Amino acid sequence: MLGKLIKYEFQAGSRYYLPLFILIAIAALFCRLMSSLAPATLLEFMVSAIFALLLTAMFVITFVITIQRFYKNLLGAEGYLMFTLPVSVHSHLLSKLTAAMVWNCACLLMLVLSVDIAGREGSLFGDMLRGLPADLSALGDLLLVLLIGLLSLAAALLFFYLAMAIGQLFGQQRLLASFGAVIVMSIAQQILLVAAVAVGFNLLAFNSLLANIDPDNIGALATGGVIAALLAVCAVYYFLTHWLLNKKLNLQ
């Protein structure tokens, strides 16, 4: 059933994203054409401005759709139908999270490809591919960066899911409460981040054992700490959201 929910999410998102991607690709081609036929002219500037606006709109639309798919589908009128299906709350959450992450990554890839198409010289995507590390150790570092990026994206999405799950507890004021939850959670998150950084610096400053540790190992420890922290944040946000939707759901 999880697979069917994910398929449904992709079908719902494709109605918005695919036409937008096609429009951006066409705008990128026009930018490339104008840069060849009418460089440094008002027409080229106008086409480039439209292209830039479309790229900005892509990320705004992505954010809006991400919020809308969760809010309307699970916490709005559609929630009465969705929660009558023989599907667990885990399946609802995972389907929303999976589709949102894939579409966000697709938008980032579309940004790179469209800028590549619109560029006058060289190939941004080609340069990125040629810049991929050849040796296994460097490739491992790249994979770690990608993992951190994906975990950061998951944490950001789950952050907003949790804020909306908290907001739905307040009935008619759920939208206002969701915004309030975002503000309060953001402040709490910043306080915890500052505290964690302070503790980390204190450990580095006062732990004499680190003086004998290889710098590469310190970097590995720091990377592992970041990954562990992101995993913990994702787990906390996910299971709190699951608990609220499972035990405290309010669709009034």
Short mmCIF file of N, CA, C and O in Angstrom, two decimals, residues 20-35 47-48 50-52 54-55 110-120:
data_model
loop_
_atom_site.label_atom_id
_atom_site.label_comp_id
_atom_site.label_asym_id
_atom_site.label_seq_id
_atom_site.Cartn_x
_atom_site.Cartn_y
_atom_site.Cartn_z
N LEU A 20 6.01 22.90 -15.43
CA LEU A 20 6.96 23.93 -15.00
C LEU A 20 8.36 23.62 -15.52
O LEU A 20 9.07 24.51 -15.99
N PHE A 21 8.77 22.36 -15.45
CA PHE A 21 10.09 21.97 -15.95
C PHE A 21 10.20 22.22 -17.46
O PHE A 21 11.25 22.68 -17.95
N ILE A 22 9.14 21.91 -18.18
CA ILE A 22 9.15 22.14 -19.63
C ILE A 22 9.25 23.63 -19.93
O ILE A 22 10.01 24.06 -20.82
N LEU A 23 8.51 24.44 -19.18
CA LEU A 23 8.54 25.89 -19.38
C LEU A 23 9.94 26.45 -19.08
O LEU A 23 10.44 27.31 -19.82
N ILE A 24 10.58 25.96 -18.03
CA ILE A 24 11.92 26.42 -17.69
C ILE A 24 12.91 26.01 -18.76
O ILE A 24 13.80 26.78 -19.13
N ALA A 25 12.78 24.79 -19.29
CA ALA A 25 13.68 24.33 -20.35
C ALA A 25 13.54 25.19 -21.60
O ALA A 25 14.54 25.55 -22.25
N ILE A 26 12.30 25.55 -21.94
CA ILE A 26 12.07 26.42 -23.11
C ILE A 26 12.69 27.80 -22.87
O ILE A 26 13.33 28.37 -23.76
N ALA A 27 12.50 28.33 -21.65
CA ALA A 27 13.09 29.63 -21.33
C ALA A 27 14.61 29.58 -21.38
O ALA A 27 15.26 30.53 -21.85
N ALA A 28 15.20 28.48 -20.95
CA ALA A 28 16.66 28.32 -21.00
C ALA A 28 17.15 28.29 -22.45
O ALA A 28 18.18 28.89 -22.78
N LEU A 29 16.40 27.61 -23.31
CA LEU A 29 16.76 27.57 -24.74
C LEU A 29 16.68 28.96 -25.36
O LEU A 29 17.55 29.34 -26.17
N PHE A 30 15.65 29.73 -25.00
CA PHE A 30 15.53 31.09 -25.51
C PHE A 30 16.69 31.96 -25.01
O PHE A 30 17.21 32.80 -25.76
N CYS A 31 17.10 31.76 -23.76
CA CYS A 31 18.26 32.50 -23.24
C CYS A 31 19.50 32.19 -24.05
O CYS A 31 20.27 33.08 -24.40
N ARG A 32 19.70 30.93 -24.34
CA ARG A 32 20.87 30.52 -25.13
C ARG A 32 20.80 31.11 -26.54
O ARG A 32 21.81 31.59 -27.07
N LEU A 33 19.61 31.10 -27.11
CA LEU A 33 19.42 31.65 -28.46
C LEU A 33 19.66 33.15 -28.48
O LEU A 33 20.34 33.68 -29.37
N MET A 34 19.11 33.87 -27.51
CA MET A 34 19.27 35.32 -27.46
C MET A 34 20.72 35.72 -27.21
O MET A 34 21.20 36.74 -27.73
N SER A 35 21.44 34.92 -26.42
CA SER A 35 22.84 35.24 -26.15
C SER A 35 23.69 35.09 -27.40
O SER A 35 24.76 35.70 -27.51
N VAL A 47 14.51 38.26 -21.60
CA VAL A 47 14.41 36.80 -21.61
C VAL A 47 15.14 36.22 -20.39
O VAL A 47 14.64 35.29 -19.73
N SER A 48 16.30 36.78 -20.08
CA SER A 48 17.07 36.30 -18.92
C SER A 48 16.32 36.58 -17.62
O SER A 48 16.34 35.75 -16.70
N ILE A 50 13.03 36.77 -17.27
CA ILE A 50 11.93 35.81 -17.21
C ILE A 50 12.44 34.44 -16.76
O ILE A 50 11.82 33.76 -15.94
N PHE A 51 13.60 34.05 -17.29
CA PHE A 51 14.20 32.77 -16.92
C PHE A 51 14.52 32.74 -15.42
O PHE A 51 14.24 31.76 -14.73
N ALA A 52 15.09 33.83 -14.91
CA ALA A 52 15.43 33.91 -13.49
C ALA A 52 14.16 33.86 -12.63
O ALA A 52 14.14 33.22 -11.57
N LEU A 54 11.36 32.39 -13.41
CA LEU A 54 10.84 31.03 -13.46
C LEU A 54 11.60 30.11 -12.50
O LEU A 54 11.01 29.26 -11.84
N LEU A 55 12.91 30.29 -12.43
CA LEU A 55 13.71 29.48 -11.50
C LEU A 55 13.32 29.78 -10.05
O LEU A 55 13.20 28.87 -9.23
N MET A 110 17.08 20.27 -12.06
CA MET A 110 16.56 21.10 -13.14
C MET A 110 17.24 22.46 -13.15
O MET A 110 17.52 23.02 -14.23
N LEU A 111 17.55 22.99 -11.98
CA LEU A 111 18.27 24.26 -11.89
C LEU A 111 19.63 24.14 -12.57
O LEU A 111 20.01 24.99 -13.37
N VAL A 112 20.37 23.08 -12.24
CA VAL A 112 21.70 22.89 -12.82
C VAL A 112 21.62 22.71 -14.33
O VAL A 112 22.38 23.34 -15.09
N LEU A 113 20.70 21.87 -14.78
CA LEU A 113 20.60 21.60 -16.22
C LEU A 113 20.14 22.82 -17.00
O LEU A 113 20.65 23.10 -18.10
N SER A 114 19.18 23.58 -16.47
CA SER A 114 18.66 24.74 -17.19
C SER A 114 19.71 25.85 -17.26
O SER A 114 19.84 26.52 -18.30
N VAL A 115 20.46 26.05 -16.17
CA VAL A 115 21.55 27.03 -16.21
C VAL A 115 22.61 26.59 -17.21
O VAL A 115 23.21 27.41 -17.91
N ASP A 116 22.83 25.28 -17.28
CA ASP A 116 23.77 24.73 -18.25
C ASP A 116 23.31 25.02 -19.68
O ASP A 116 24.10 25.42 -20.54
N ILE A 117 22.02 24.84 -19.94
CA ILE A 117 21.48 25.09 -21.27
C ILE A 117 21.55 26.58 -21.61
O ILE A 117 21.90 26.97 -22.73
N ALA A 118 21.24 27.43 -20.64
CA ALA A 118 21.18 28.87 -20.89
C ALA A 118 22.55 29.51 -20.98
O ALA A 118 22.69 30.60 -21.55
N GLY A 119 23.58 28.87 -20.44
CA GLY A 119 24.91 29.48 -20.41
C GLY A 119 25.49 29.69 -21.79
O GLY A 119 25.26 28.93 -22.72
N ARG A 120 26.29 30.77 -21.89
CA ARG A 120 26.92 31.09 -23.18
C ARG A 120 28.08 30.16 -23.50
O ARG A 120 28.28 29.76 -24.63
#
